[in-house]
């Protein structure tokens, strides 16, 4: 199985841009997905297929991919964006889908 | 509205059995996989496995194979996660989620079921 690596924490001031990275050897071949989890709540999908945004997710959330690294960008960060963010990918080429989550990044809004 | 409603919190003793549930509504329950995800206290998300309610095809993460059983009853649009003999290390929040198509990402999540195993 493979791993996805995220920084444990990222801090930004309100109105600034937050960038959260996720690295993994399989990412050039597999899509990445991003989830936001606020304290005491279930995760919410914020980006799918590297850069697509589900309906209802604010435009300030965007995703990009370059080689073995994918990036979640939050432009004009707001206090309500403070949360844990997890990347996820999946390799379905084998007998069973190998679904992997990154370790999570805590976004602190200063 | 697409919803997954999970059963309530459970407190059990080591060695006891348990079955928690996840009821889907607002979509065709038999047309999407349902996945289960564990989150231990203060830790990250761990994928446990998935089931396709249409034909009960079930796949497990190697880490959870043999440790839990995933099942579904399509007649009542409900998926289950069960343990035959709980351990203290099973103490965690368990989420069910709708898994989208061939890409295996989770677009709708239940609110989670807290399982506490303590003597």
Short mmCIF file of N, CA and C in Angstrom, two decimals, chain A:
data_model
loop_
_atom_site.label_atom_id
_atom_site.label_comp_id
_atom_site.label_asym_id
_atom_site.label_seq_id
_atom_site.Cartn_x
_atom_site.Cartn_y
_atom_site.Cartn_z
N UNK A 1 0.85 -1.19 0.00
CA UNK A 1 0.00 0.00 0.00
C UNK A 1 0.88 1.24 0.00
N UNK A 2 0.27 2.35 -0.35
CA UNK A 2 1.07 3.56 -0.40
C UNK A 2 0.57 4.55 0.65
N UNK A 3 1.32 5.60 0.83
CA UNK A 3 0.99 6.57 1.86
C UNK A 3 0.78 7.95 1.25
N UNK A 4 0.00 8.74 1.96
CA UNK A 4 -0.18 10.14 1.62
C UNK A 4 0.35 10.97 2.79
N UNK A 5 1.19 11.94 2.50
CA UNK A 5 1.85 12.72 3.55
C UNK A 5 1.38 14.17 3.53
N UNK A 6 0.89 14.62 4.67
CA UNK A 6 0.44 16.01 4.83
C UNK A 6 1.24 16.66 5.95
N UNK A 7 1.41 18.00 5.91
CA UNK A 7 2.00 18.68 7.06
C UNK A 7 1.02 18.63 8.23
N UNK A 8 1.51 18.48 9.46
CA UNK A 8 0.59 18.40 10.60
C UNK A 8 -0.22 19.67 10.81
N UNK A 9 0.35 20.81 10.50
CA UNK A 9 -0.34 22.06 10.78
C UNK A 9 0.04 23.15 9.79
N UNK A 10 -0.91 24.04 9.57
CA UNK A 10 -0.72 25.24 8.76
C UNK A 10 -1.45 26.37 9.48
N UNK A 11 -0.81 27.53 9.54
CA UNK A 11 -1.43 28.68 10.19
C UNK A 11 -1.46 29.86 9.23
N UNK A 12 -2.58 30.58 9.20
CA UNK A 12 -2.69 31.77 8.37
C UNK A 12 -3.55 32.80 9.10
N UNK A 13 -3.40 34.05 8.71
CA UNK A 13 -4.25 35.11 9.23
C UNK A 13 -5.50 35.23 8.37
N UNK A 14 -6.57 35.74 8.93
CA UNK A 14 -7.81 35.92 8.14
C UNK A 14 -7.53 36.75 6.90
N UNK A 15 -8.13 36.34 5.79
CA UNK A 15 -7.96 37.06 4.53
C UNK A 15 -6.77 36.60 3.71
N UNK A 16 -5.85 35.88 4.33
CA UNK A 16 -4.70 35.38 3.59
C UNK A 16 -5.06 34.07 2.87
N UNK A 17 -4.08 33.53 2.13
CA UNK A 17 -4.27 32.29 1.40
C UNK A 17 -3.58 31.14 2.12
N UNK A 18 -4.33 30.07 2.34
CA UNK A 18 -3.77 28.87 2.96
C UNK A 18 -3.55 27.81 1.89
N UNK A 19 -2.41 27.18 1.94
CA UNK A 19 -2.10 26.08 1.02
C UNK A 19 -1.73 24.85 1.83
N UNK A 20 -2.43 23.77 1.60
CA UNK A 20 -2.19 22.51 2.30
C UNK A 20 -1.79 21.49 1.26
N UNK A 21 -0.63 20.87 1.45
CA UNK A 21 -0.12 19.92 0.47
C UNK A 21 -0.34 18.48 0.92
N UNK A 22 -0.30 17.60 -0.06
CA UNK A 22 -0.45 16.17 0.16
C UNK A 22 0.43 15.47 -0.87
N UNK A 23 1.35 14.65 -0.41
CA UNK A 23 2.30 14.01 -1.31
C UNK A 23 2.15 12.50 -1.28
N UNK A 24 2.27 11.89 -2.45
CA UNK A 24 2.20 10.44 -2.53
C UNK A 24 2.65 9.96 -3.89
N UNK A 25 3.34 8.84 -3.92
CA UNK A 25 3.90 8.35 -5.17
C UNK A 25 2.83 8.00 -6.20
N UNK A 26 1.65 7.63 -5.76
CA UNK A 26 0.61 7.21 -6.70
C UNK A 26 -0.23 8.36 -7.23
N UNK A 27 -0.02 9.56 -6.69
CA UNK A 27 -0.88 10.68 -7.07
C UNK A 27 -0.82 11.06 -8.56
N UNK A 28 0.31 10.85 -9.25
CA UNK A 28 0.26 11.13 -10.69
C UNK A 28 -0.73 10.23 -11.44
N UNK A 29 -1.07 9.08 -10.85
CA UNK A 29 -1.94 8.13 -11.54
C UNK A 29 -3.35 8.11 -10.97
N UNK A 30 -3.53 8.64 -9.78
CA UNK A 30 -4.82 8.57 -9.10
C UNK A 30 -5.32 9.97 -8.76
N UNK A 31 -6.64 10.13 -8.76
CA UNK A 31 -7.21 11.39 -8.32
C UNK A 31 -7.04 11.55 -6.81
N UNK A 32 -7.07 12.81 -6.37
CA UNK A 32 -7.06 13.12 -4.94
C UNK A 32 -8.36 13.82 -4.56
N UNK A 33 -8.71 13.65 -3.30
CA UNK A 33 -9.94 14.23 -2.76
C UNK A 33 -9.59 14.88 -1.43
N UNK A 34 -10.36 15.91 -1.08
CA UNK A 34 -10.09 16.64 0.16
C UNK A 34 -11.36 16.73 0.99
N UNK A 35 -11.17 16.54 2.31
CA UNK A 35 -12.28 16.62 3.26
C UNK A 35 -11.93 17.62 4.34
N UNK A 36 -12.95 18.35 4.78
CA UNK A 36 -12.85 19.28 5.89
C UNK A 36 -13.57 18.67 7.09
N UNK A 37 -12.93 18.66 8.24
CA UNK A 37 -13.59 18.17 9.44
C UNK A 37 -13.43 19.17 10.57
N UNK A 38 -14.55 19.75 10.98
CA UNK A 38 -14.55 20.66 12.11
C UNK A 38 -14.75 19.86 13.40
N UNK A 39 -14.30 20.41 14.54
CA UNK A 39 -14.40 19.67 15.80
C UNK A 39 -15.81 19.17 16.08
N UNK A 40 -15.92 17.89 16.41
CA UNK A 40 -17.20 17.30 16.76
C UNK A 40 -18.13 17.05 15.59
N UNK A 41 -17.63 17.22 14.36
CA UNK A 41 -18.48 17.03 13.19
C UNK A 41 -17.91 15.96 12.27
N UNK A 42 -18.77 15.47 11.39
CA UNK A 42 -18.33 14.52 10.38
C UNK A 42 -17.55 15.24 9.29
N UNK A 43 -16.68 14.52 8.58
CA UNK A 43 -15.98 15.14 7.46
C UNK A 43 -16.97 15.59 6.37
N UNK A 44 -16.53 16.57 5.60
CA UNK A 44 -17.29 17.09 4.46
C UNK A 44 -16.35 17.13 3.27
N UNK A 45 -16.82 16.62 2.13
CA UNK A 45 -16.03 16.65 0.90
C UNK A 45 -15.97 18.10 0.40
N UNK A 46 -14.75 18.61 0.18
CA UNK A 46 -14.61 19.98 -0.34
C UNK A 46 -14.00 20.03 -1.74
N UNK A 47 -13.25 19.01 -2.12
CA UNK A 47 -12.67 18.93 -3.46
C UNK A 47 -12.68 17.47 -3.89
N UNK A 48 -13.08 17.20 -5.15
CA UNK A 48 -12.99 15.85 -5.68
C UNK A 48 -12.29 15.88 -7.04
N UNK A 49 -11.75 14.75 -7.43
CA UNK A 49 -11.00 14.61 -8.68
C UNK A 49 -9.99 15.74 -8.84
N UNK A 50 -9.17 15.93 -7.86
CA UNK A 50 -8.06 16.89 -7.80
C UNK A 50 -8.51 18.34 -7.66
N UNK A 51 -9.52 18.76 -8.46
CA UNK A 51 -9.79 20.20 -8.53
C UNK A 51 -11.27 20.55 -8.67
N UNK A 52 -12.14 19.57 -8.63
CA UNK A 52 -13.57 19.85 -8.76
C UNK A 52 -14.17 20.18 -7.40
N UNK A 53 -15.08 21.13 -7.41
CA UNK A 53 -15.70 21.57 -6.16
C UNK A 53 -17.16 21.13 -6.13
N UNK A 54 -17.57 20.40 -5.08
CA UNK A 54 -18.99 20.00 -4.98
C UNK A 54 -19.88 21.23 -4.83
N UNK A 55 -21.14 21.05 -5.19
CA UNK A 55 -22.07 22.14 -5.02
C UNK A 55 -22.19 22.49 -3.53
N UNK A 56 -22.27 23.79 -3.26
CA UNK A 56 -22.39 24.24 -1.89
C UNK A 56 -21.07 24.56 -1.22
N UNK A 57 -19.96 24.19 -1.84
CA UNK A 57 -18.65 24.51 -1.29
C UNK A 57 -18.22 25.88 -1.83
N UNK A 58 -17.81 26.80 -0.96
CA UNK A 58 -17.45 28.15 -1.40
C UNK A 58 -16.34 28.15 -2.44
N UNK A 59 -16.37 29.14 -3.32
CA UNK A 59 -15.39 29.25 -4.40
C UNK A 59 -13.97 29.47 -3.90
N UNK A 60 -13.82 29.89 -2.65
CA UNK A 60 -12.47 30.12 -2.13
C UNK A 60 -11.68 28.82 -1.95
N UNK A 61 -12.37 27.68 -2.02
CA UNK A 61 -11.70 26.39 -1.95
C UNK A 61 -11.36 25.93 -3.37
N UNK A 62 -10.09 25.59 -3.59
CA UNK A 62 -9.69 25.07 -4.89
C UNK A 62 -8.61 24.02 -4.71
N UNK A 63 -8.46 23.18 -5.72
CA UNK A 63 -7.46 22.13 -5.67
C UNK A 63 -6.63 22.10 -6.93
N UNK A 64 -5.40 21.62 -6.80
CA UNK A 64 -4.52 21.50 -7.95
C UNK A 64 -3.61 20.30 -7.76
N UNK A 65 -2.99 19.89 -8.87
CA UNK A 65 -2.14 18.71 -8.84
C UNK A 65 -0.90 18.96 -9.68
N UNK A 66 0.24 18.51 -9.17
CA UNK A 66 1.49 18.59 -9.91
C UNK A 66 2.39 17.45 -9.49
N UNK A 67 2.55 16.50 -10.39
CA UNK A 67 3.39 15.35 -10.09
C UNK A 67 2.89 14.56 -8.91
N UNK A 68 3.75 14.37 -7.92
CA UNK A 68 3.38 13.56 -6.76
C UNK A 68 2.76 14.38 -5.64
N UNK A 69 2.42 15.63 -5.92
CA UNK A 69 1.85 16.51 -4.88
C UNK A 69 0.55 17.15 -5.35
N UNK A 70 -0.44 17.09 -4.48
CA UNK A 70 -1.69 17.82 -4.71
C UNK A 70 -1.80 18.89 -3.62
N UNK A 71 -2.50 19.96 -3.96
CA UNK A 71 -2.59 21.09 -3.05
C UNK A 71 -4.03 21.57 -2.93
N UNK A 72 -4.45 21.76 -1.68
CA UNK A 72 -5.73 22.42 -1.39
C UNK A 72 -5.42 23.86 -1.07
N UNK A 73 -6.04 24.78 -1.80
CA UNK A 73 -5.83 26.20 -1.58
C UNK A 73 -7.12 26.83 -1.09
N UNK A 74 -7.03 27.59 -0.02
CA UNK A 74 -8.17 28.33 0.50
C UNK A 74 -7.80 29.80 0.41
N UNK A 75 -8.47 30.51 -0.49
CA UNK A 75 -8.19 31.92 -0.72
C UNK A 75 -9.07 32.78 0.17
N UNK A 76 -8.50 33.83 0.75
CA UNK A 76 -9.30 34.69 1.61
C UNK A 76 -9.85 33.91 2.80
N UNK A 77 -8.95 33.27 3.54
CA UNK A 77 -9.36 32.40 4.65
C UNK A 77 -10.25 33.15 5.65
N UNK A 78 -11.27 32.45 6.09
CA UNK A 78 -12.18 32.99 7.11
C UNK A 78 -12.05 32.17 8.39
N UNK A 79 -12.48 32.74 9.48
CA UNK A 79 -12.38 32.06 10.77
C UNK A 79 -13.09 30.71 10.74
N UNK A 80 -14.16 30.63 9.99
CA UNK A 80 -14.94 29.39 9.92
C UNK A 80 -14.22 28.28 9.17
N UNK A 81 -13.11 28.59 8.52
CA UNK A 81 -12.35 27.58 7.79
C UNK A 81 -11.40 26.81 8.71
N UNK A 82 -11.29 27.25 9.95
CA UNK A 82 -10.42 26.54 10.90
C UNK A 82 -10.98 25.13 11.11
N UNK A 83 -10.14 24.13 10.79
CA UNK A 83 -10.59 22.74 10.79
C UNK A 83 -9.40 21.84 10.50
N UNK A 84 -9.66 20.54 10.57
CA UNK A 84 -8.70 19.56 10.08
C UNK A 84 -9.05 19.24 8.63
N UNK A 85 -8.01 19.10 7.81
CA UNK A 85 -8.22 18.79 6.40
C UNK A 85 -7.47 17.50 6.07
N UNK A 86 -8.17 16.59 5.39
CA UNK A 86 -7.60 15.30 5.02
C UNK A 86 -7.62 15.13 3.50
N UNK A 87 -6.51 14.68 2.96
CA UNK A 87 -6.52 14.25 1.56
C UNK A 87 -6.79 12.75 1.52
N UNK A 88 -7.24 12.29 0.38
CA UNK A 88 -7.56 10.87 0.20
C UNK A 88 -7.35 10.50 -1.26
N UNK A 89 -6.92 9.28 -1.48
CA UNK A 89 -6.82 8.77 -2.83
C UNK A 89 -7.20 7.29 -2.81
N UNK A 90 -7.32 6.70 -3.98
CA UNK A 90 -7.73 5.31 -4.06
C UNK A 90 -7.16 4.65 -5.29
N UNK A 91 -6.66 3.46 -5.10
CA UNK A 91 -6.15 2.65 -6.20
C UNK A 91 -7.08 1.47 -6.36
N UNK A 92 -7.83 1.46 -7.46
CA UNK A 92 -8.81 0.40 -7.66
C UNK A 92 -8.35 -0.66 -8.66
N UNK A 93 -7.06 -0.68 -8.95
CA UNK A 93 -6.57 -1.59 -9.99
C UNK A 93 -6.42 -3.02 -9.49
N UNK A 94 -6.39 -3.21 -8.18
CA UNK A 94 -6.21 -4.55 -7.63
C UNK A 94 -7.53 -5.25 -7.34
N UNK A 95 -7.45 -6.28 -6.52
CA UNK A 95 -8.64 -7.06 -6.16
C UNK A 95 -9.61 -6.23 -5.34
N UNK A 96 -9.06 -5.40 -4.49
CA UNK A 96 -9.91 -4.55 -3.67
C UNK A 96 -9.42 -3.12 -3.81
N UNK A 97 -10.30 -2.14 -3.63
CA UNK A 97 -9.84 -0.75 -3.73
C UNK A 97 -8.97 -0.38 -2.54
N UNK A 98 -7.80 0.12 -2.80
CA UNK A 98 -6.88 0.55 -1.76
C UNK A 98 -7.12 2.03 -1.49
N UNK A 99 -7.96 2.30 -0.51
CA UNK A 99 -8.32 3.67 -0.17
C UNK A 99 -7.40 4.14 0.94
N UNK A 100 -6.80 5.30 0.74
CA UNK A 100 -5.83 5.81 1.70
C UNK A 100 -6.16 7.26 2.06
N UNK A 101 -6.06 7.57 3.33
CA UNK A 101 -6.18 8.96 3.80
C UNK A 101 -4.81 9.46 4.22
N UNK A 102 -4.59 10.74 4.00
CA UNK A 102 -3.43 11.38 4.60
C UNK A 102 -3.65 11.53 6.09
N UNK A 103 -2.59 11.91 6.80
CA UNK A 103 -2.67 12.00 8.25
C UNK A 103 -3.46 13.20 8.78
N UNK A 104 -3.77 14.12 7.88
CA UNK A 104 -4.55 15.28 8.29
C UNK A 104 -3.68 16.50 8.59
N UNK A 105 -4.21 17.67 8.29
CA UNK A 105 -3.55 18.94 8.56
C UNK A 105 -4.49 19.84 9.33
N UNK A 106 -4.03 20.33 10.47
CA UNK A 106 -4.85 21.25 11.25
C UNK A 106 -4.60 22.67 10.77
N UNK A 107 -5.65 23.29 10.24
CA UNK A 107 -5.56 24.68 9.80
C UNK A 107 -5.99 25.60 10.94
N UNK A 108 -5.08 26.44 11.35
CA UNK A 108 -5.36 27.42 12.39
C UNK A 108 -5.47 28.80 11.77
N UNK A 109 -6.56 29.49 12.06
CA UNK A 109 -6.75 30.86 11.59
C UNK A 109 -6.38 31.78 12.75
N UNK A 110 -5.30 32.52 12.57
CA UNK A 110 -4.74 33.31 13.67
C UNK A 110 -5.62 34.48 14.07
#
